[in-house]
Amino acid sequence: MAMTKGLQLLSEAKDLDASVIEIRRAIHAHPELGLDLPVTQKLILDRLDALGVPATRGATISSVVGHIAGTQPGPTTLLRADMDALALVEETGLPFASAVQGVMHACGHDAHVAMLLGAAELLMAHRHELRGSVILAFQPGEEGAGGARRMLEEGLMQPSPDRSYALHVITNIPSGLIATRGGPMMASADEFLITLTGRGGHASAPHEARDPIPVAAELVLALQVALTRSVNVFDPAVLTVGQIEAGTTFNIIPEVATIRGTFRALSEETRVKVSDLVNRVAGGIAKAHGAEVDVSFPMESYPVTVNDPEGAGRALQLARLLVGPDAVQEMVTPVMGAEDFSYLLQVSPGAMIFLGVAPPGVDDPAPNHSNRMLVDEAALHRGVALYALLALAD
């Protein structure tokens, strides 16, 4: 029965290709950043209204929450799609490329919104079969602004749904492949900012100054070494310095140098350990050189995304019924990217699921977050059908 339903939904989702792709391209051409996404929000509200899905908008952010009530009692399923873009100059050459300078949908959130709107159409068509209800959560601010947490604060999970799922397109796995795993699925994400203050002076007389640049250089290497000697390799962490700033010209020793980076972990214990390590190593290196140091963690920090084993197993089982076992993969290891869907999984059991969208004929596809990222739109109907099946299946 479930297999028959899956194949039917897949066929119906394929029939929605033109509509879903049109929505995806419209969103792609008009990307928005952060928590305030009025254009995207209006598109979603208009589409849900046309489908007859009652929806509410966020009180303080541009979120949208749709509600579909079934005709029979049963569980409440939350389906989430993030909406925001990234601060990048698009270089794809697509005819529907970003019309907003310096902003691009380079993580596939345009596809997520389009797939969930397609699923809403399927669910409305099968509403008479729906046991329970469905919450359609369209979330802004995933890219560092903590939109999921803000939606929780506005009552998204009051009462808590019985199960929660999110799909995420990925360009580095084959198009149409569906993948997930139980347990840790994605890492936590924390940003650190280290400010080193010395004493400025002339480049010809470093002994009369206190140069923060070699202190910064030593600290970058010390953090890498300390990490390998402090963290269990079977509970890994990654630390990357992505930005160093100091000085104004070649012959002046600056007073201040700043180091900015991120660390990722797969458990809360290791996450806390790395945070302490950054503070300790930065303090020790600065003291050894007589520099002042300030360490802060300015970004919205995301916890580890932990899939419920039963929820992930259910997703894998339904995906196999939908697209066949050869197009479904149970992941062996998590990935070190981060997701604020982690907040929702702390409240309601479920799973983050990957959908491969590697463009055909490209040997080395540009990854997510690249300004050259391309999406194979031929895979999107699988995401539409899977969203719907996750809500309709027992």
mmCIF file of N, CA, C and O in Angstrom, residues 37-115:
data_model
loop_
_atom_site.group_PDB
_atom_site.id
_atom_site.type_symbol
_atom_site.label_atom_id
_atom_site.label_comp_id
_atom_site.label_asym_id
_atom_site.label_seq_id
_atom_site.Cartn_x
_atom_site.Cartn_y
_atom_site.Cartn_z
ATOM 1 N N LEU A 37 12.469 38.942 4.821
ATOM 2 C CA LEU A 37 12.369 38.453 3.438
ATOM 3 C C LEU A 37 10.966 38.729 2.889
ATOM 4 O O LEU A 37 10.184 37.808 2.635
ATOM 5 N N PRO A 38 10.604 39.975 2.709
ATOM 6 C CA PRO A 38 9.218 40.288 2.333
ATOM 7 C C PRO A 38 8.807 39.753 0.968
ATOM 8 O O PRO A 38 7.654 39.340 0.787
ATOM 9 N N VAL A 39 9.703 39.761 -0.004
ATOM 10 C CA VAL A 39 9.351 39.295 -1.349
ATOM 11 C C VAL A 39 9.077 37.793 -1.331
ATOM 12 O O VAL A 39 8.068 37.306 -1.869
ATOM 13 N N THR A 40 9.978 37.053 -0.703
ATOM 14 C CA THR A 40 9.814 35.600 -0.611
ATOM 15 C C THR A 40 8.582 35.251 0.214
ATOM 16 O O THR A 40 7.812 34.347 -0.139
ATOM 17 N N GLN A 41 8.386 35.968 1.309
ATOM 18 C CA GLN A 41 7.227 35.721 2.160
ATOM 19 C C GLN A 41 5.920 35.918 1.392
ATOM 20 O O GLN A 41 4.999 35.098 1.489
ATOM 21 N N LYS A 42 5.844 36.989 0.616
ATOM 22 C CA LYS A 42 4.616 37.257 -0.149
ATOM 23 C C LYS A 42 4.365 36.163 -1.182
ATOM 24 O O LYS A 42 3.216 35.727 -1.377
ATOM 25 N N LEU A 43 5.424 35.709 -1.860
ATOM 26 C CA LEU A 43 5.259 34.635 -2.837
ATOM 27 C C LEU A 43 4.669 33.396 -2.175
ATOM 28 O O LEU A 43 3.755 32.761 -2.708
ATOM 29 N N ILE A 44 5.184 33.047 -1.004
ATOM 30 C CA ILE A 44 4.707 31.861 -0.293
ATOM 31 C C ILE A 44 3.257 32.047 0.145
ATOM 32 O O ILE A 44 2.412 31.160 -0.044
ATOM 33 N N LEU A 45 2.948 33.194 0.733
ATOM 34 C CA LEU A 45 1.589 33.452 1.198
ATOM 35 C C LEU A 45 0.592 33.412 0.045
ATOM 36 O O LEU A 45 -0.506 32.845 0.168
ATOM 37 N N ASP A 46 0.970 34.000 -1.089
ATOM 38 C CA ASP A 46 0.078 34.008 -2.250
ATOM 39 C C ASP A 46 -0.170 32.582 -2.753
ATOM 40 O O ASP A 46 -1.307 32.222 -3.117
ATOM 41 N N ARG A 47 0.891 31.787 -2.765
ATOM 42 C CA ARG A 47 0.756 30.410 -3.260
ATOM 43 C C ARG A 47 -0.103 29.579 -2.310
ATOM 44 O O ARG A 47 -0.973 28.812 -2.760
ATOM 45 N N LEU A 48 0.135 29.691 -1.017
ATOM 46 C CA LEU A 48 -0.665 28.935 -0.051
ATOM 47 C C LEU A 48 -2.129 29.356 -0.108
ATOM 48 O O LEU A 48 -3.037 28.518 -0.003
ATOM 49 N N ASP A 49 -2.361 30.661 -0.272
ATOM 50 C CA ASP A 49 -3.732 31.150 -0.382
ATOM 51 C C ASP A 49 -4.422 30.564 -1.610
ATOM 52 O O ASP A 49 -5.601 30.166 -1.556
ATOM 53 N N ALA A 50 -3.703 30.490 -2.723
ATOM 54 C CA ALA A 50 -4.269 29.918 -3.941
ATOM 55 C C ALA A 50 -4.602 28.435 -3.764
ATOM 56 O O ALA A 50 -5.545 27.922 -4.386
ATOM 57 N N LEU A 51 -3.852 27.752 -2.906
ATOM 58 C CA LEU A 51 -4.098 26.338 -2.646
ATOM 59 C C LEU A 51 -5.169 26.114 -1.586
ATOM 60 O O LEU A 51 -5.583 24.981 -1.342
ATOM 61 N N GLY A 52 -5.577 27.179 -0.917
ATOM 62 C CA GLY A 52 -6.554 27.048 0.150
ATOM 63 C C GLY A 52 -5.955 26.612 1.470
ATOM 64 O O GLY A 52 -6.662 26.064 2.337
ATOM 65 N N VAL A 53 -4.662 26.854 1.652
ATOM 66 C CA VAL A 53 -3.977 26.484 2.892
ATOM 67 C C VAL A 53 -3.949 27.695 3.816
ATOM 68 O O VAL A 53 -3.326 28.713 3.472
ATOM 69 N N PRO A 54 -4.577 27.627 4.982
ATOM 70 C CA PRO A 54 -4.496 28.751 5.913
ATOM 71 C C PRO A 54 -3.070 28.938 6.414
ATOM 72 O O PRO A 54 -2.363 27.956 6.673
ATOM 73 N N ALA A 55 -2.641 30.182 6.524
ATOM 74 C CA ALA A 55 -1.251 30.451 6.899
ATOM 75 C C ALA A 55 -1.173 31.702 7.751
ATOM 76 O O ALA A 55 -2.012 32.603 7.644
ATOM 77 N N THR A 56 -0.153 31.742 8.589
ATOM 78 C CA THR A 56 0.124 32.923 9.403
ATOM 79 C C THR A 56 1.547 33.368 9.147
ATOM 80 O O THR A 56 2.420 32.560 8.808
ATOM 81 N N ARG A 57 1.790 34.656 9.309
ATOM 82 C CA ARG A 57 3.138 35.196 9.145
ATOM 83 C C ARG A 57 3.743 35.458 10.510
ATOM 84 O O ARG A 57 3.028 35.648 11.500
ATOM 85 N N GLY A 58 5.079 35.491 10.554
ATOM 86 C CA GLY A 58 5.766 35.732 11.811
ATOM 87 C C GLY A 58 5.483 37.114 12.363
ATOM 88 O O GLY A 58 5.255 38.069 11.610
ATOM 89 N N ALA A 59 5.538 37.221 13.685
ATOM 90 C CA ALA A 59 5.275 38.506 14.334
ATOM 91 C C ALA A 59 6.452 39.455 14.196
ATOM 92 O O ALA A 59 6.273 40.661 14.018
ATOM 93 N N THR A 60 7.681 38.930 14.251
ATOM 94 C CA THR A 60 8.874 39.774 14.224
ATOM 95 C C THR A 60 9.825 39.431 13.091
ATOM 96 O O THR A 60 10.802 40.139 12.868
ATOM 97 N N ILE A 61 9.585 38.323 12.383
ATOM 98 C CA ILE A 61 10.440 37.901 11.276
ATOM 99 C C ILE A 61 9.542 37.485 10.116
ATOM 100 O O ILE A 61 8.328 37.324 10.272
ATOM 101 N N SER A 62 10.158 37.282 8.931
ATOM 102 C CA SER A 62 9.378 36.982 7.723
ATOM 103 C C SER A 62 9.094 35.498 7.559
ATOM 104 O O SER A 62 9.174 34.957 6.457
ATOM 105 N N SER A 63 8.746 34.833 8.638
ATOM 106 C CA SER A 63 8.392 33.422 8.552
ATOM 107 C C SER A 63 6.955 33.266 8.073
ATOM 108 O O SER A 63 6.151 34.199 8.138
ATOM 109 N N VAL A 64 6.649 32.060 7.596
ATOM 110 C CA VAL A 64 5.285 31.693 7.213
ATOM 111 C C VAL A 64 5.027 30.297 7.761
ATOM 112 O O VAL A 64 5.864 29.404 7.620
ATOM 113 N N VAL A 65 3.863 30.108 8.374
ATOM 114 C CA VAL A 65 3.479 28.791 8.879
ATOM 115 C C VAL A 65 2.112 28.443 8.310
ATOM 116 O O VAL A 65 1.125 29.137 8.565
ATOM 117 N N GLY A 66 2.073 27.381 7.504
ATOM 118 C CA GLY A 66 0.824 26.895 6.938
ATOM 119 C C GLY A 66 0.316 25.691 7.712
ATOM 120 O O GLY A 66 1.115 24.939 8.304
ATOM 121 N N HIS A 67 -0.986 25.486 7.703
ATOM 122 C CA HIS A 67 -1.594 24.373 8.435
ATOM 123 C C HIS A 67 -2.548 23.622 7.525
ATOM 124 O O HIS A 67 -3.440 24.223 6.912
ATOM 125 N N ILE A 68 -2.363 22.315 7.440
ATOM 126 C CA ILE A 68 -3.261 21.454 6.683
ATOM 127 C C ILE A 68 -3.828 20.420 7.649
ATOM 128 O O ILE A 68 -3.072 19.624 8.231
ATOM 129 N N ALA A 69 -5.127 20.431 7.835
ATOM 130 C CA ALA A 69 -5.787 19.494 8.736
ATOM 131 C C ALA A 69 -6.331 18.322 7.940
ATOM 132 O O ALA A 69 -7.022 18.511 6.923
ATOM 133 N N GLY A 70 -6.034 17.112 8.392
ATOM 134 C CA GLY A 70 -6.555 15.928 7.735
ATOM 135 C C GLY A 70 -7.996 15.652 8.118
ATOM 136 O O GLY A 70 -8.564 16.314 8.984
ATOM 137 N N THR A 71 -8.569 14.657 7.481
ATOM 138 C CA THR A 71 -9.965 14.300 7.760
ATOM 139 C C THR A 71 -10.068 13.190 8.796
ATOM 140 O O THR A 71 -11.182 12.814 9.175
ATOM 141 N N GLN A 72 -8.913 12.669 9.248
ATOM 142 C CA GLN A 72 -8.908 11.589 10.225
ATOM 143 C C GLN A 72 -7.908 11.929 11.324
ATOM 144 O O GLN A 72 -6.944 12.668 11.095
ATOM 145 N N PRO A 73 -8.120 11.415 12.545
ATOM 146 C CA PRO A 73 -7.166 11.678 13.627
ATOM 147 C C PRO A 73 -5.823 11.020 13.351
ATOM 148 O O PRO A 73 -5.742 9.997 12.665
ATOM 149 N N GLY A 74 -4.763 11.626 13.877
ATOM 150 C CA GLY A 74 -3.427 11.075 13.673
ATOM 151 C C GLY A 74 -2.359 12.049 14.124
ATOM 152 O O GLY A 74 -2.656 13.080 14.746
ATOM 153 N N PRO A 75 -1.119 11.768 13.811
ATOM 154 C CA PRO A 75 -0.001 12.590 14.280
ATOM 155 C C PRO A 75 0.087 13.927 13.560
ATOM 156 O O PRO A 75 -0.443 14.105 12.465
ATOM 157 N N THR A 76 0.776 14.853 14.195
ATOM 158 C CA THR A 76 1.103 16.138 13.563
ATOM 159 C C THR A 76 2.518 16.067 13.022
ATOM 160 O O THR A 76 3.459 15.740 13.753
ATOM 161 N N THR A 77 2.676 16.363 11.736
ATOM 162 C CA THR A 77 3.978 16.319 11.071
ATOM 163 C C THR A 77 4.394 17.735 10.690
ATOM 164 O O THR A 77 3.632 18.446 10.039
ATOM 165 N N LEU A 78 5.570 18.139 11.105
ATOM 166 C CA LEU A 78 6.122 19.430 10.686
ATOM 167 C C LEU A 78 7.100 19.206 9.537
ATOM 168 O O LEU A 78 7.981 18.343 9.620
ATOM 169 N N LEU A 79 6.926 19.985 8.476
ATOM 170 C CA LEU A 79 7.832 19.976 7.326
ATOM 171 C C LEU A 79 8.430 21.368 7.201
ATOM 172 O O LEU A 79 7.697 22.349 7.117
ATOM 173 N N ARG A 80 9.732 21.461 7.170
ATOM 174 C CA ARG A 80 10.392 22.775 7.192
ATOM 175 C C ARG A 80 11.180 23.033 5.915
ATOM 176 O O ARG A 80 11.828 22.135 5.362
ATOM 177 N N ALA A 81 11.116 24.278 5.435
ATOM 178 C CA ALA A 81 11.961 24.747 4.333
ATOM 179 C C ALA A 81 12.536 26.096 4.721
ATOM 180 O O ALA A 81 11.798 26.986 5.160
ATOM 181 N N ASP A 82 13.847 26.264 4.597
ATOM 182 C CA ASP A 82 14.457 27.567 4.873
ATOM 183 C C ASP A 82 14.407 28.423 3.609
ATOM 184 O O ASP A 82 14.321 27.924 2.492
ATOM 185 N N MET A 83 14.468 29.759 3.800
ATOM 186 C CA MET A 83 14.107 30.694 2.728
ATOM 187 C C MET A 83 15.223 31.653 2.326
ATOM 188 O O MET A 83 15.139 32.266 1.253
ATOM 189 N N ASP A 84 16.229 31.866 3.166
ATOM 190 C CA ASP A 84 17.161 32.977 2.969
ATOM 191 C C ASP A 84 18.319 32.609 2.054
ATOM 192 O O ASP A 84 18.637 31.440 1.852
ATOM 193 N N ALA A 85 18.963 33.646 1.528
ATOM 194 C CA ALA A 85 20.079 33.493 0.595
ATOM 195 C C ALA A 85 21.394 33.855 1.283
ATOM 196 O O ALA A 85 21.461 34.029 2.499
ATOM 197 N N LEU A 86 22.444 33.977 0.480
ATOM 198 C CA LEU A 86 23.785 34.270 0.978
ATOM 199 C C LEU A 86 24.336 35.537 0.313
ATOM 200 O O LEU A 86 23.929 35.896 -0.789
ATOM 201 N N ALA A 87 25.288 36.162 0.982
ATOM 202 C CA ALA A 87 25.915 37.377 0.455
ATOM 203 C C ALA A 87 27.042 36.995 -0.499
ATOM 204 O O ALA A 87 28.215 36.945 -0.128
ATOM 205 N N LEU A 88 26.682 36.715 -1.746
ATOM 206 C CA LEU A 88 27.633 36.330 -2.786
ATOM 207 C C LEU A 88 27.247 36.999 -4.103
ATOM 208 O O LEU A 88 26.067 37.253 -4.351
ATOM 209 N N VAL A 89 28.245 37.242 -4.941
ATOM 210 C CA VAL A 89 27.987 37.732 -6.302
ATOM 211 C C VAL A 89 27.862 36.512 -7.208
ATOM 212 O O VAL A 89 28.828 35.782 -7.422
ATOM 213 N N GLU A 90 26.684 36.280 -7.744
ATOM 214 C CA GLU A 90 26.425 35.081 -8.542
ATOM 215 C C GLU A 90 27.204 35.104 -9.851
ATOM 216 O O GLU A 90 27.246 36.115 -10.551
ATOM 217 N N GLU A 91 27.794 33.944 -10.176
ATOM 218 C CA GLU A 91 28.533 33.807 -11.433
ATOM 219 C C GLU A 91 28.151 32.497 -12.124
ATOM 220 O O GLU A 91 29.012 31.764 -12.608
ATOM 221 N N THR A 92 26.854 32.210 -12.186
ATOM 222 C CA THR A 92 26.395 30.988 -12.842
ATOM 223 C C THR A 92 26.074 31.200 -14.307
ATOM 224 O O THR A 92 26.068 30.235 -15.087
ATOM 225 N N GLY A 93 25.752 32.427 -14.696
ATOM 226 C CA GLY A 93 25.342 32.685 -16.065
ATOM 227 C C GLY A 93 23.939 32.217 -16.387
ATOM 228 O O GLY A 93 23.535 32.199 -17.564
ATOM 229 N N LEU A 94 23.156 31.854 -15.371
ATOM 230 C CA LEU A 94 21.796 31.379 -15.600
ATOM 231 C C LEU A 94 20.895 32.517 -16.093
ATOM 232 O O LEU A 94 21.071 33.668 -15.689
ATOM 233 N N PRO A 95 19.920 32.212 -16.925
ATOM 234 C CA PRO A 95 18.997 33.268 -17.379
ATOM 235 C C PRO A 95 18.143 33.826 -16.249
ATOM 236 O O PRO A 95 17.600 34.930 -16.374
ATOM 237 N N PHE A 96 18.003 33.072 -15.165
ATOM 238 C CA PHE A 96 17.242 33.539 -14.005
ATOM 239 C C PHE A 96 18.172 33.834 -12.828
ATOM 240 O O PHE A 96 17.782 33.728 -11.668
ATOM 241 N N ALA A 97 19.409 34.214 -13.118
ATOM 242 C CA ALA A 97 20.385 34.534 -12.065
ATOM 243 C C ALA A 97 19.891 35.697 -11.211
ATOM 244 O O ALA A 97 18.988 36.450 -11.593
ATOM 245 N N SER A 98 20.506 35.851 -10.066
ATOM 246 C CA SER A 98 20.103 36.873 -9.106
ATOM 247 C C SER A 98 20.062 38.263 -9.733
ATOM 248 O O SER A 98 21.001 38.696 -10.388
ATOM 249 N N ALA A 99 18.956 38.960 -9.491
ATOM 250 C CA ALA A 99 18.824 40.349 -9.923
ATOM 251 C C ALA A 99 19.222 41.309 -8.810
ATOM 252 O O ALA A 99 19.115 42.525 -8.984
ATOM 253 N N VAL A 100 19.684 40.759 -7.696
ATOM 254 C CA VAL A 100 20.079 41.567 -6.540
ATOM 255 C C VAL A 100 21.594 41.483 -6.400
ATOM 256 O O VAL A 100 22.141 40.411 -6.126
ATOM 257 N N GLN A 101 22.272 42.581 -6.599
ATOM 258 C CA GLN A 101 23.729 42.583 -6.577
ATOM 259 C C GLN A 101 24.254 42.134 -5.216
ATOM 260 O O GLN A 101 23.856 42.650 -4.169
ATOM 261 N N GLY A 102 25.150 41.158 -5.247
ATOM 262 C CA GLY A 102 25.796 40.717 -4.018
ATOM 263 C C GLY A 102 24.989 39.765 -3.168
ATOM 264 O O GLY A 102 25.377 39.451 -2.036
ATOM 265 N N VAL A 103 23.872 39.269 -3.687
ATOM 266 C CA VAL A 103 23.035 38.317 -2.951
ATOM 267 C C VAL A 103 22.684 37.170 -3.894
ATOM 268 O O VAL A 103 22.322 37.393 -5.049
ATOM 269 N N MET A 104 22.790 35.928 -3.385
ATOM 270 C CA MET A 104 22.557 34.763 -4.241
ATOM 271 C C MET A 104 22.018 33.602 -3.423
ATOM 272 O O MET A 104 22.432 33.369 -2.292
ATOM 273 N N HIS A 105 21.129 32.838 -4.018
ATOM 274 C CA HIS A 105 20.715 31.563 -3.432
ATOM 275 C C HIS A 105 21.783 30.524 -3.784
ATOM 276 O O HIS A 105 21.690 29.832 -4.791
ATOM 277 N N ALA A 106 22.775 30.428 -2.920
ATOM 278 C CA ALA A 106 23.903 29.529 -3.160
ATOM 279 C C ALA A 106 23.903 28.338 -2.216
ATOM 280 O O ALA A 106 24.911 27.652 -2.085
ATOM 281 N N CYS A 107 22.769 28.097 -1.549
ATOM 282 C CA CYS A 107 22.680 26.918 -0.681
ATOM 283 C C CYS A 107 21.422 26.110 -0.967
ATOM 284 O O CYS A 107 21.121 25.159 -0.265
ATOM 285 N N GLY A 108 20.665 26.508 -1.982
ATOM 286 C CA GLY A 108 19.525 25.713 -2.394
ATOM 287 C C GLY A 108 18.236 25.994 -1.658
ATOM 288 O O GLY A 108 17.252 25.256 -1.818
ATOM 289 N N HIS A 109 18.185 27.063 -0.863
ATOM 290 C CA HIS A 109 16.957 27.347 -0.126
ATOM 291 C C HIS A 109 15.795 27.694 -1.067
ATOM 292 O O HIS A 109 14.639 27.478 -0.719
ATOM 293 N N ASP A 110 16.121 28.222 -2.240
ATOM 294 C CA ASP A 110 15.080 28.468 -3.234
ATOM 295 C C ASP A 110 14.402 27.163 -3.640
ATOM 296 O O ASP A 110 13.180 27.092 -3.789
ATOM 297 N N ALA A 111 15.205 26.109 -3.782
ATOM 298 C CA ALA A 111 14.658 24.788 -4.115
ATOM 299 C C ALA A 111 13.847 24.225 -2.956
ATOM 300 O O ALA A 111 12.813 23.574 -3.162
ATOM 301 N N HIS A 112 14.297 24.462 -1.723
ATOM 302 C CA HIS A 112 13.567 23.955 -0.557
ATOM 303 C C HIS A 112 12.156 24.539 -0.498
ATOM 304 O O HIS A 112 11.175 23.815 -0.274
ATOM 305 N N VAL A 113 12.058 25.857 -0.676
ATOM 306 C CA VAL A 113 10.751 26.507 -0.643
ATOM 307 C C VAL A 113 9.865 25.975 -1.766
ATOM 308 O O VAL A 113 8.685 25.651 -1.553
ATOM 309 N N ALA A 114 10.416 25.870 -2.959
ATOM 310 C CA ALA A 114 9.628 25.397 -4.101
ATOM 311 C C ALA A 114 9.136 23.969 -3.875
ATOM 312 O O ALA A 114 7.979 23.641 -4.186
ATOM 313 N N MET A 115 9.999 23.098 -3.333
ATOM 314 C CA MET A 115 9.593 21.718 -3.082
ATOM 315 C C MET A 115 8.504 21.635 -2.023
ATOM 316 O O MET A 115 7.553 20.854 -2.158
#
